[in-house]
GROMACS .gro file of N, CA and C in nm:
model
  519
    1GLU      N    1   0.081  -0.120   0.000
    1GLU     CA    2   0.000   0.000   0.000
    1GLU      C    3   0.085   0.127   0.000
    2LEU      N    4   0.208   0.119   0.057
    2LEU     CA    5   0.293   0.238   0.062
    2LEU      C    6   0.322   0.293  -0.077
    3TRP      N    7   0.348   0.204  -0.171
    3TRP     CA    8   0.378   0.250  -0.307
    3TRP      C    9   0.261   0.330  -0.364
    4THR      N   10   0.140   0.288  -0.335
    4THR     CA   11   0.021   0.359  -0.380
    4THR      C   12   0.007   0.492  -0.307
    5HIS      N   13   0.031   0.492  -0.176
    5HIS     CA   14   0.021   0.616  -0.099
    5HIS      C   15   0.121   0.721  -0.148
    6PHE      N   16   0.241   0.679  -0.183
    6PHE     CA   17   0.342   0.773  -0.232
    6PHE      C   18   0.290   0.853  -0.352
    7GLN      N   19   0.203   0.794  -0.432
    7GLN     CA   20   0.151   0.862  -0.549
    7GLN      C   21   0.063   0.981  -0.512
    8SER      N   22   0.021   0.988  -0.386
    8SER     CA   23  -0.054   1.104  -0.336
    8SER      C   24   0.032   1.191  -0.246
    9THR      N   25   0.109   1.128  -0.159
    9THR     CA   26   0.184   1.204  -0.058
    9THR      C   27   0.313   1.263  -0.109
   10ASP      N   28   0.372   1.204  -0.211
   10ASP     CA   29   0.504   1.246  -0.257
   10ASP      C   30   0.508   1.270  -0.408
   11LYS      N   31   0.403   1.333  -0.458
   11LYS     CA   32   0.393   1.363  -0.601
   11LYS      C   33   0.421   1.512  -0.624
   12LYS      N   34   0.514   1.540  -0.711
   12LYS     CA   35   0.545   1.678  -0.748
   12LYS      C   36   0.435   1.729  -0.842
   13PRO      N   37   0.424   1.860  -0.858
   13PRO     CA   38   0.320   1.915  -0.946
   13PRO      C   39   0.321   1.859  -1.089
   14ASP      N   40   0.440   1.817  -1.136
   14ASP     CA   41   0.446   1.762  -1.272
   14ASP      C   42   0.414   1.613  -1.277
   15GLY      N   43   0.376   1.555  -1.162
   15GLY     CA   44   0.337   1.414  -1.156
   15GLY      C   45   0.450   1.317  -1.128
   16THR      N   46   0.574   1.367  -1.120
   16THR     CA   47   0.687   1.280  -1.092
   16THR      C   48   0.705   1.259  -0.942
   17VAL      N   49   0.791   1.165  -0.908
   17VAL     CA   50   0.819   1.132  -0.768
   17VAL      C   51   0.895   1.246  -0.702
   18TRP      N   52   0.848   1.288  -0.585
   18TRP     CA   53   0.920   1.389  -0.506
   18TRP      C   54   1.022   1.314  -0.421
   19ASP      N   55   1.146   1.317  -0.463
   19ASP     CA   56   1.256   1.246  -0.400
   19ASP      C   57   1.349   1.348  -0.336
   20MET      N   58   1.349   1.355  -0.204
   20MET     CA   59   1.429   1.455  -0.134
   20MET      C   60   1.579   1.427  -0.142
   21TYR      N   61   1.617   1.310  -0.193
   21TYR     CA   62   1.759   1.280  -0.211
   21TYR      C   63   1.810   1.316  -0.350
   22SER      N   64   1.721   1.354  -0.442
   22SER     CA   65   1.766   1.395  -0.575
   22SER      C   66   1.708   1.530  -0.617
   23ASP      N   67   1.601   1.574  -0.551
   23ASP     CA   68   1.535   1.699  -0.589
   23ASP      C   69   1.625   1.819  -0.563
   24ILE      N   70   1.612   1.918  -0.648
   24ILE     CA   71   1.680   2.046  -0.631
   24ILE      C   72   1.571   2.153  -0.634
   25PRO      N   73   1.521   2.193  -0.517
   25PRO     CA   74   1.405   2.283  -0.512
   25PRO      C   75   1.420   2.414  -0.589
   26SER      N   76   1.541   2.468  -0.594
   26SER     CA   77   1.559   2.596  -0.662
   26SER      C   78   1.613   2.580  -0.804
   27GLY      N   79   1.613   2.457  -0.853
   27GLY     CA   80   1.667   2.432  -0.986
   27GLY      C   81   1.606   2.309  -1.048
   28THR      N   82   1.676   2.256  -1.145
   28THR     CA   83   1.630   2.137  -1.215
   28THR      C   84   1.714   2.017  -1.173
   29PRO      N   85   1.649   1.915  -1.116
   29PRO     CA   86   1.727   1.796  -1.079
   29PRO      C   87   1.783   1.726  -1.203
   30LEU      N   88   1.892   1.654  -1.184
   30LEU     CA   89   1.954   1.583  -1.296
   30LEU      C   90   1.867   1.470  -1.348
   31TYR      N   91   1.777   1.421  -1.265
   31TYR     CA   92   1.688   1.312  -1.306
   31TYR      C   93   1.561   1.316  -1.223
   32THR      N   94   1.456   1.254  -1.274
   32THR     CA   95   1.330   1.239  -1.201
   32THR      C   96   1.280   1.097  -1.222
   33TYR      N   97   1.184   1.059  -1.140
   33TYR     CA   98   1.128   0.925  -1.149
   33TYR      C   99   0.979   0.931  -1.178
   34ILE      N  100   0.931   0.832  -1.251
   34ILE     CA  101   0.789   0.814  -1.280
   34ILE      C  102   0.740   0.704  -1.185
   35PHE      N  103   0.627   0.729  -1.118
   35PHE     CA  104   0.572   0.630  -1.027
   35PHE      C  105   0.554   0.496  -1.097
   36VAL      N  106   0.578   0.391  -1.027
   36VAL     CA  107   0.567   0.252  -1.070
   36VAL      C  108   0.673   0.218  -1.174
   37THR      N  109   0.680   0.293  -1.283
   37THR     CA  110   0.774   0.265  -1.392
   37THR      C  111   0.918   0.256  -1.342
   38ASN      N  112   0.960   0.349  -1.257
   38ASN     CA  113   1.099   0.355  -1.212
   38ASN      C  114   1.121   0.300  -1.072
   39GLN      N  115   1.025   0.226  -1.023
   39GLN     CA  116   1.035   0.167  -0.889
   39GLN      C  117   1.141   0.057  -0.889
   40CYS      N  118   1.226   0.055  -0.785
   40CYS     CA  119   1.331  -0.046  -0.775
   40CYS      C  120   1.270  -0.185  -0.758
   41GLY      N  121   1.341  -0.280  -0.810
   41GLY     CA  122   1.310  -0.421  -0.788
   41GLY      C  123   1.425  -0.481  -0.709
   42SER      N  124   1.468  -0.597  -0.747
   42SER     CA  125   1.579  -0.662  -0.678
   42SER      C  126   1.714  -0.613  -0.729
   43SER      N  127   1.714  -0.535  -0.835
   43SER     CA  128   1.839  -0.480  -0.887
   43SER      C  129   1.819  -0.332  -0.919
   44GLY      N  130   1.923  -0.268  -0.966
   44GLY     CA  131   1.912  -0.128  -1.003
   44GLY      C  132   1.968  -0.034  -0.899
   45TYR      N  133   2.063  -0.082  -0.821
   45TYR     CA  134   2.122   0.002  -0.718
   45TYR      C  135   2.269   0.033  -0.749
   46ASP      N  136   2.303   0.035  -0.877
   46ASP     CA  137   2.442   0.053  -0.916
   46ASP      C  138   2.488   0.199  -0.918
   47SER      N  139   2.394   0.290  -0.942
   47SER     CA  140   2.430   0.432  -0.947
   47SER      C  141   2.304   0.516  -0.929
   48GLU      N  142   2.325   0.644  -0.908
   48GLU     CA  143   2.210   0.734  -0.897
   48GLU      C  144   2.130   0.730  -1.027
   49ALA      N  145   2.002   0.756  -1.015
   49ALA     CA  146   1.909   0.764  -1.127
   49ALA      C  147   1.866   0.628  -1.180
   50ASP      N  148   1.905   0.518  -1.113
   50ASP     CA  149   1.862   0.384  -1.157
   50ASP      C  150   1.715   0.361  -1.125
   51CYS      N  151   1.673   0.392  -1.000
   51CYS     CA  152   1.537   0.364  -0.958
   51CYS      C  153   1.512   0.428  -0.821
   52TYR      N  154   1.386   0.430  -0.781
   52TYR     CA  155   1.353   0.481  -0.648
   52TYR      C  156   1.299   0.367  -0.562
   53ASN      N  157   1.321   0.379  -0.432
   53ASN     CA  158   1.269   0.279  -0.339
   53ASN      C  159   1.211   0.348  -0.216
   54ARG      N  160   1.189   0.274  -0.109
   54ARG     CA  161   1.134   0.329   0.015
   54ARG      C  162   1.245   0.354   0.115
   55GLU      N  163   1.258   0.476   0.158
   55GLU     CA  164   1.356   0.512   0.259
   55GLU      C  165   1.289   0.520   0.395
   56HIS      N  166   1.336   0.439   0.489
   56HIS     CA  167   1.294   0.454   0.628
   56HIS      C  168   1.384   0.562   0.686
   57SER      N  169   1.336   0.686   0.690
   57SER     CA  170   1.422   0.795   0.736
   57SER      C  171   1.466   0.773   0.881
   58PHE      N  172   1.386   0.702   0.957
   58PHE     CA  173   1.423   0.652   1.089
   58PHE      C  174   1.450   0.504   1.063
   59PRO      N  175   1.577   0.467   1.037
   59PRO     CA  176   1.608   0.331   0.989
   59PRO      C  177   1.547   0.220   1.072
   60LYS      N  178   1.503   0.117   1.001
   60LYS     CA  179   1.435   0.006   1.069
   60LYS      C  180   1.525  -0.065   1.169
   61SER      N  181   1.656  -0.061   1.149
   61SER     CA  182   1.746  -0.124   1.248
   61SER      C  183   1.739  -0.051   1.382
   62TRP      N  184   1.696   0.074   1.382
   62TRP     CA  185   1.686   0.151   1.507
   62TRP      C  186   1.567   0.106   1.591
   63PHE      N  187   1.466   0.044   1.527
   63PHE     CA  188   1.350  -0.003   1.605
   63PHE      C  189   1.334  -0.154   1.600
   64GLY      N  190   1.431  -0.225   1.543
   64GLY     CA  191   1.429  -0.370   1.550
   64GLY      C  192   1.387  -0.442   1.425
   65GLY      N  193   1.384  -0.378   1.311
   65GLY     CA  194   1.356  -0.447   1.186
   65GLY      C  195   1.216  -0.430   1.134
   66GLU      N  196   1.164  -0.532   1.075
   66GLU     CA  197   1.033  -0.526   1.009
   66GLU      C  198   0.921  -0.544   1.111
   67VAL      N  199   0.919  -0.454   1.208
   67VAL     CA  200   0.822  -0.458   1.318
   67VAL      C  201   0.715  -0.353   1.292
   68THR      N  202   0.589  -0.393   1.303
   68THR     CA  203   0.481  -0.298   1.283
   68THR      C  204   0.441  -0.238   1.417
   69PRO      N  205   0.390  -0.118   1.417
   69PRO     CA  206   0.353  -0.037   1.300
   69PRO      C  207   0.468   0.046   1.244
   70MET      N  208   0.583   0.048   1.310
   70MET     CA  209   0.692   0.136   1.266
   70MET      C  210   0.736   0.109   1.123
   71TYR      N  211   0.745  -0.018   1.087
   71TYR     CA  212   0.798  -0.056   0.956
   71TYR      C  213   0.715   0.003   0.842
   72THR      N  214   0.585   0.018   0.863
   72THR     CA  215   0.498   0.070   0.758
   72THR      C  216   0.438   0.207   0.792
   73ASP      N  217   0.494   0.275   0.889
   73ASP     CA  218   0.444   0.407   0.930
   73ASP      C  219   0.480   0.509   0.822
   74LEU      N  220   0.381   0.547   0.744
   74LEU     CA  221   0.402   0.634   0.627
   74LEU      C  222   0.470   0.765   0.661
   75PHE      N  223   0.454   0.813   0.785
   75PHE     CA  224   0.508   0.945   0.816
   75PHE      C  225   0.661   0.949   0.813
   76HIS      N  226   0.728   0.838   0.828
   76HIS     CA  227   0.875   0.842   0.823
   76HIS      C  228   0.930   0.770   0.700
   77LEU      N  229   0.843   0.734   0.608
   77LEU     CA  230   0.885   0.669   0.484
   77LEU      C  231   0.875   0.765   0.367
   78TYR      N  232   0.979   0.763   0.283
   78TYR     CA  233   0.983   0.852   0.168
   78TYR      C  234   1.033   0.775   0.046
   79PRO      N  235   0.981   0.808  -0.073
   79PRO     CA  236   1.040   0.750  -0.192
   79PRO      C  237   1.171   0.824  -0.221
   80THR      N  238   1.278   0.749  -0.234
   80THR     CA  239   1.409   0.811  -0.258
   80THR      C  240   1.490   0.728  -0.357
   81ASP      N  241   1.588   0.791  -0.416
   81ASP     CA  242   1.679   0.723  -0.506
   81ASP      C  243   1.737   0.601  -0.433
   82GLY      N  244   1.727   0.484  -0.495
   82GLY     CA  245   1.772   0.361  -0.433
   82GLY      C  246   1.920   0.360  -0.400
   83PHE      N  247   2.002   0.415  -0.488
   83PHE     CA  248   2.147   0.418  -0.465
   83PHE      C  249   2.182   0.510  -0.349
   84VAL      N  250   2.121   0.629  -0.347
   84VAL     CA  251   2.148   0.725  -0.238
   84VAL      C  252   2.097   0.668  -0.106
   85ASN      N  253   1.980   0.605  -0.108
   85ASN     CA  254   1.925   0.541   0.011
   85ASN      C  255   2.024   0.437   0.064
   86ASN      N  256   2.081   0.357  -0.024
   86ASN     CA  257   2.180   0.258   0.020
   86ASN      C  258   2.304   0.324   0.077
   87LYS      N  259   2.345   0.436   0.021
   87LYS     CA  260   2.460   0.510   0.075
   87LYS      C  261   2.429   0.561   0.215
   88ARG      N  262   2.307   0.613   0.234
   88ARG     CA  263   2.267   0.663   0.365
   88ARG      C  264   2.269   0.549   0.467
   89ASP      N  265   2.226   0.430   0.424
   89ASP     CA  266   2.228   0.310   0.508
   89ASP      C  267   2.152   0.339   0.637
   90ASN      N  268   2.208   0.309   0.751
   90ASN     CA  269   2.140   0.339   0.877
   90ASN      C  270   2.218   0.443   0.957
   91TYR      N  271   2.296   0.525   0.886
   91TYR     CA  272   2.372   0.631   0.952
   91TYR      C  273   2.278   0.738   1.006
   92PRO      N  274   2.317   0.802   1.115
   92PRO     CA  275   2.238   0.913   1.167
   92PRO      C  276   2.240   1.030   1.070
   93PHE      N  277   2.142   1.118   1.084
   93PHE     CA  278   2.150   1.245   1.015
   93PHE      C  279   2.252   1.330   1.090
   94GLY      N  280   2.315   1.421   1.019
   94GLY     CA  281   2.413   1.509   1.082
   94GLY      C  282   2.465   1.608   0.981
   95THR      N  283   2.575   1.673   1.014
   95THR     CA  284   2.640   1.766   0.923
   95THR      C  285   2.782   1.718   0.898
   96SER      N  286   2.829   1.738   0.777
   96SER     CA  287   2.963   1.693   0.741
   96SER      C  288   3.031   1.796   0.653
   97ALA      N  289   3.138   1.853   0.703
   97ALA     CA  290   3.213   1.953   0.627
   97ALA      C  291   3.311   1.888   0.529
   98ASN      N  292   3.346   1.762   0.554
   98ASN     CA  293   3.442   1.691   0.469
   98ASN      C  294   3.383   1.558   0.424
   99PRO      N  295   3.280   1.562   0.338
   99PRO     CA  296   3.213   1.437   0.300
   99PRO      C  297   3.305   1.344   0.221
  100THR      N  298   3.279   1.215   0.237
  100THR     CA  299   3.349   1.114   0.159
  100THR      C  300   3.273   1.085   0.030
  101TRP      N  301   3.145   1.126   0.027
  101TRP     CA  302   3.061   1.108  -0.091
  101TRP      C  303   2.954   1.215  -0.091
  102THR      N  304   2.920   1.265  -0.211
  102THR     CA  305   2.816   1.367  -0.227
  102THR      C  306   2.725   1.326  -0.343
  103SER      N  307   2.594   1.334  -0.320
  103SER     CA  308   2.498   1.298  -0.424
  103SER      C  309   2.484   1.411  -0.525
  104SER      N  310   2.411   1.386  -0.631
  104SER     CA  311   2.394   1.486  -0.737
  104SER      C  312   2.321   1.611  -0.689
  105ASN      N  313   2.239   1.599  -0.582
  105ASN     CA  314   2.170   1.719  -0.533
  105ASN      C  315   2.244   1.784  -0.417
  106GLY      N  316   2.354   1.725  -0.374
  106GLY     CA  317   2.434   1.786  -0.268
  106GLY      C  318   2.421   1.721  -0.132
  107SER      N  319   2.342   1.615  -0.119
  107SER     CA  320   2.337   1.541   0.008
  107SER      C  321   2.474   1.478   0.030
  108LYS      N  322   2.515   1.468   0.156
  108LYS     CA  323   2.652   1.425   0.186
  108LYS      C  324   2.656   1.306   0.281
  109LEU      N  325   2.760   1.228   0.269
  109LEU     CA  326   2.792   1.121   0.362
  109LEU      C  327   2.936   1.144   0.406
  110GLY      N  328   2.958   1.145   0.537
  110GLY     CA  329   3.094   1.166   0.584
  110GLY      C  330   3.100   1.182   0.735
  111PRO      N  331   3.218   1.215   0.786
  111PRO     CA  332   3.233   1.230   0.930
  111PRO      C  333   3.153   1.351   0.981
  112CYS      N  334   3.090   1.332   1.095
  112CYS     CA  335   3.006   1.437   1.153
  112CYS      C  336   3.093   1.551   1.205
  113THR      N  337   3.051   1.672   1.175
  113THR     CA  338   3.119   1.790   1.226
  113THR      C  339   3.032   1.866   1.326
  114TYR      N  340   2.918   1.806   1.362
  114TYR     CA  341   2.833   1.868   1.463
  114TYR      C  342   2.883   1.826   1.600
  115SER      N  343   2.896   1.921   1.688
  115SER     CA  344   2.949   1.895   1.822
  115SER      C  345   2.869   1.787   1.895
  116GLY      N  346   2.940   1.691   1.952
  116GLY     CA  347   2.876   1.586   2.030
  116GLY      C  348   2.881   1.450   1.965
  117TYR      N  349   2.916   1.445   1.835
  117TYR     CA  350   2.923   1.317   1.767
  117TYR      C  351   3.027   1.328   1.656
  118SER      N  352   3.106   1.224   1.636
  118SER     CA  353   3.211   1.231   1.535
  118SER      C  354   3.207   1.116   1.435
  119GLY      N  355   3.107   1.029   1.445
  119GLY     CA  356   3.095   0.916   1.351
  119GLY      C  357   3.044   0.960   1.215
  120THR      N  358   3.020   0.864   1.129
  120THR     CA  359   2.970   0.889   0.995
  120THR      C  360   2.823   0.929   1.001
  121VAL      N  361   2.786   1.031   0.923
  121VAL     CA  362   2.648   1.080   0.917
  121VAL      C  363   2.606   1.103   0.773
  122PHE      N  364   2.476   1.116   0.754
  122PHE     CA  365   2.418   1.154   0.626
  122PHE      C  366   2.358   1.291   0.643
  123GLU      N  367   2.397   1.384   0.559
  123GLU     CA  368   2.345   1.521   0.565
  123GLU      C  369   2.261   1.552   0.441
  124PRO      N  370   2.128   1.566   0.458
  124PRO     CA  371   2.045   1.605   0.344
  124PRO      C  372   2.070   1.752   0.311
  125ILE      N  373   2.026   1.795   0.195
  125ILE     CA  374   2.043   1.936   0.160
  125ILE      C  375   1.960   2.024   0.254
  126ASN      N  376   1.998   2.149   0.267
  126ASN     CA  377   1.932   2.240   0.360
  126ASN      C  378   1.782   2.248   0.341
  127ALA      N  379   1.737   2.244   0.216
  127ALA     CA  380   1.593   2.258   0.187
  127ALA      C  381   1.509   2.149   0.253
  128TYR      N  382   1.569   2.034   0.284
  128TYR     CA  383   1.493   1.922   0.339
  128TYR      C  384   1.531   1.885   0.482
  129LYS      N  385   1.623   1.958   0.541
  129LYS     CA  386   1.663   1.927   0.679
  129LYS      C  387   1.544   1.939   0.774
  130GLY      N  388   1.461   2.040   0.757
  130GLY     CA  389   1.343   2.056   0.842
  130GLY      C  390   1.246   1.941   0.830
  131ASP      N  391   1.229   1.890   0.709
  131ASP     CA  392   1.140   1.775   0.687
  131ASP      C  393   1.189   1.653   0.766
  132PHE      N  394   1.319   1.627   0.758
  132PHE     CA  395   1.373   1.511   0.828
  132PHE      C  396   1.376   1.534   0.979
  133ALA      N  397   1.397   1.657   1.022
  133ALA     CA  398   1.392   1.687   1.166
  133ALA      C  399   1.251   1.662   1.219
  134ARG      N  400   1.149   1.711   1.148
  134ARG     CA  401   1.011   1.689   1.192
  134ARG      C  402   0.975   1.541   1.194
  135THR      N  403   1.030   1.465   1.101
  135THR     CA  404   1.008   1.321   1.101
  135THR      C  405   1.068   1.257   1.226
  136CYS      N  406   1.188   1.297   1.263
  136CYS     CA  407   1.251   1.244   1.385
  136CYS      C  408   1.169   1.282   1.508
  137PHE      N  409   1.120   1.404   1.512
  137PHE     CA  410   1.037   1.446   1.626
  137PHE      C  411   0.906   1.368   1.630
  138TYR      N  412   0.848   1.342   1.513
  138TYR     CA  413   0.727   1.260   1.508
  138TYR      C  414   0.753   1.123   1.570
  139MET      N  415   0.861   1.059   1.529
  139MET     CA  416   0.892   0.926   1.581
  139MET      C  417   0.912   0.930   1.733
  140ALA      N  418   0.976   1.035   1.782
  140ALA     CA  419   1.000   1.048   1.926
  140ALA      C  420   0.869   1.062   2.003
  141VAL      N  421   0.775   1.138   1.949
  141VAL     CA  422   0.647   1.159   2.016
  141VAL      C  423   0.554   1.039   1.998
  142ARG      N  424   0.541   0.992   1.875
  142ARG     CA  425   0.449   0.882   1.845
  142ARG      C  426   0.483   0.754   1.922
  143TYR      N  427   0.611   0.724   1.932
  143TYR     CA  428   0.651   0.596   1.993
  143TYR      C  429   0.708   0.612   2.134
  144TYR      N  430   0.689   0.729   2.192
  144TYR     CA  431   0.732   0.752   2.330
  144TYR      C  432   0.663   0.651   2.421
  145GLY      N  433   0.740   0.583   2.501
  145GLY     CA  434   0.684   0.486   2.593
  145GLY      C  435   0.662   0.349   2.532
  146GLU      N  436   0.679   0.337   2.401
  146GLU     CA  437   0.664   0.207   2.333
  146GLU      C  438   0.798   0.157   2.281
  147ASP      N  439   0.905   0.226   2.316
  147ASP     CA  440   1.035   0.204   2.254
  147ASP      C  441   1.141   0.142   2.345
  148ALA      N  442   1.099   0.089   2.459
  148ALA     CA  443   1.196   0.037   2.557
  148ALA      C  444   1.283  -0.074   2.501
  149ALA      N  445   1.233  -0.155   2.411
  149ALA     CA  446   1.309  -0.266   2.355
  149ALA      C  447   1.381  -0.231   2.224
  150TRP      N  448   1.368  -0.109   2.178
  150TRP     CA  449   1.431  -0.071   2.053
  150TRP      C  450   1.583  -0.068   2.069
  151PRO      N  451   1.657  -0.113   1.968
  151PRO     CA  452   1.803  -0.110   1.976
  151PRO      C  453   1.861   0.032   1.979
  152GLY      N  454   1.791   0.128   1.916
  152GLY     CA  455   1.842   0.264   1.909
  152GLY      C  456   1.959   0.274   1.812
  153SER      N  457   2.038   0.380   1.828
  153SER     CA  458   2.150   0.406   1.738
  153SER      C  459   2.241   0.510   1.802
  154ASP      N  460   2.338   0.556   1.724
  154ASP     CA  461   2.424   0.664   1.772
  154ASP      C  462   2.349   0.797   1.779
  155MET      N  463   2.228   0.802   1.720
  155MET     CA  464   2.149   0.925   1.717
  155MET      C  465   2.035   0.925   1.817
  156VAL      N  466   1.984   0.806   1.849
  156VAL     CA  467   1.867   0.796   1.937
  156VAL      C  468   1.883   0.687   2.042
  157THR      N  469   1.816   0.708   2.153
  157THR     CA  470   1.799   0.604   2.254
  157THR      C  471   1.652   0.569   2.246
  158GLY      N  472   1.622   0.447   2.201
  158GLY     CA  473   1.483   0.415   2.170
  158GLY      C  474   1.439   0.504   2.056
  159SER      N  475   1.336   0.583   2.078
  159SER     CA  476   1.291   0.679   1.977
  159SER      C  477   1.335   0.822   2.008
  160GLN      N  478   1.402   0.840   2.120
  160GLN     CA  479   1.436   0.974   2.166
  160GLN      C  480   1.574   1.019   2.118
  161PRO      N  481   1.582   1.136   2.053
  161PRO     CA  482   1.711   1.186   2.007
  161PRO      C  483   1.808   1.208   2.124
  162LYS      N  484   1.933   1.171   2.102
  162LYS     CA  485   2.037   1.198   2.201
  162LYS      C  486   2.061   1.348   2.205
  163ALA      N  487   2.127   1.396   2.308
  163ALA     CA  488   2.143   1.541   2.330
  163ALA      C  489   2.198   1.613   2.207
  164TRP      N  490   2.305   1.561   2.149
  164TRP     CA  491   2.365   1.628   2.033
  164TRP      C  492   2.266   1.634   1.917
  165ALA      N  493   2.193   1.523   1.895
  165ALA     CA  494   2.099   1.516   1.783
  165ALA      C  495   1.979   1.607   1.808
  166LEU      N  496   1.930   1.610   1.930
  166LEU     CA  497   1.816   1.696   1.963
  166LEU      C  498   1.850   1.842   1.932
  167LYS      N  499   1.967   1.885   1.976
  167LYS     CA  500   2.008   2.024   1.952
  167LYS      C  501   2.015   2.051   1.801
  168MET      N  502   2.077   1.962   1.728
  168MET     CA  503   2.091   1.981   1.584
  168MET      C  504   1.955   1.982   1.514
  169LEU      N  505   1.869   1.885   1.548
  169LEU     CA  506   1.738   1.876   1.483
  169LEU      C  507   1.654   2.000   1.512
  170MET      N  508   1.666   2.056   1.630
  170MET     CA  509   1.591   2.179   1.661
  170MET      C  510   1.642   2.294   1.577
  171GLU      N  511   1.769   2.295   1.544
  171GLU     CA  512   1.823   2.398   1.454
  171GLU      C  513   1.774   2.376   1.312
  172TRP      N  514   1.753   2.251   1.275
  172TRP     CA  515   1.706   2.219   1.140
  172TRP      C  516   1.559   2.248   1.121
  173ASP      N  517   1.479   2.237   1.224
  173ASP     CA  518   1.334   2.246   1.209
  173ASP      C  519   1.285   2.384   1.173
   0.00000   0.00000   0.00000
């Protein structure tokens, strides 16, 4: 059902997929996706612009895998470039001044330069940082008190952002 919902929740005015990992709000993205037609299958993750898939912006490993309702909670799922999604992996969001990799729209992967954490992070472009911050806050509020068994991550304890992440996300929102 998520693939069908994306056609309403993440459709750009021209009918293409709104992909926050490839979109350039103030310009023309290098590529766009057509719903269903460009959806990833078991292959197509070799480079950007191959296909789009479902990004758990709050990675499923942070809440224990394919556990419902989190696994299918539309509010933290986005259609994104499959290759960029794989690059993001389950890294926390953060800022990186010296990325090891940069996507075509400027999203970055690299060592965190935000005070309080120094591991690898994924930094979306500025235009979408607020969207991802609000998604993290949604997860923290929605699953508050239901997250005691969640594995968490370097960014969250259960569903709650760690101090460094909370400060950064509030700046992004």
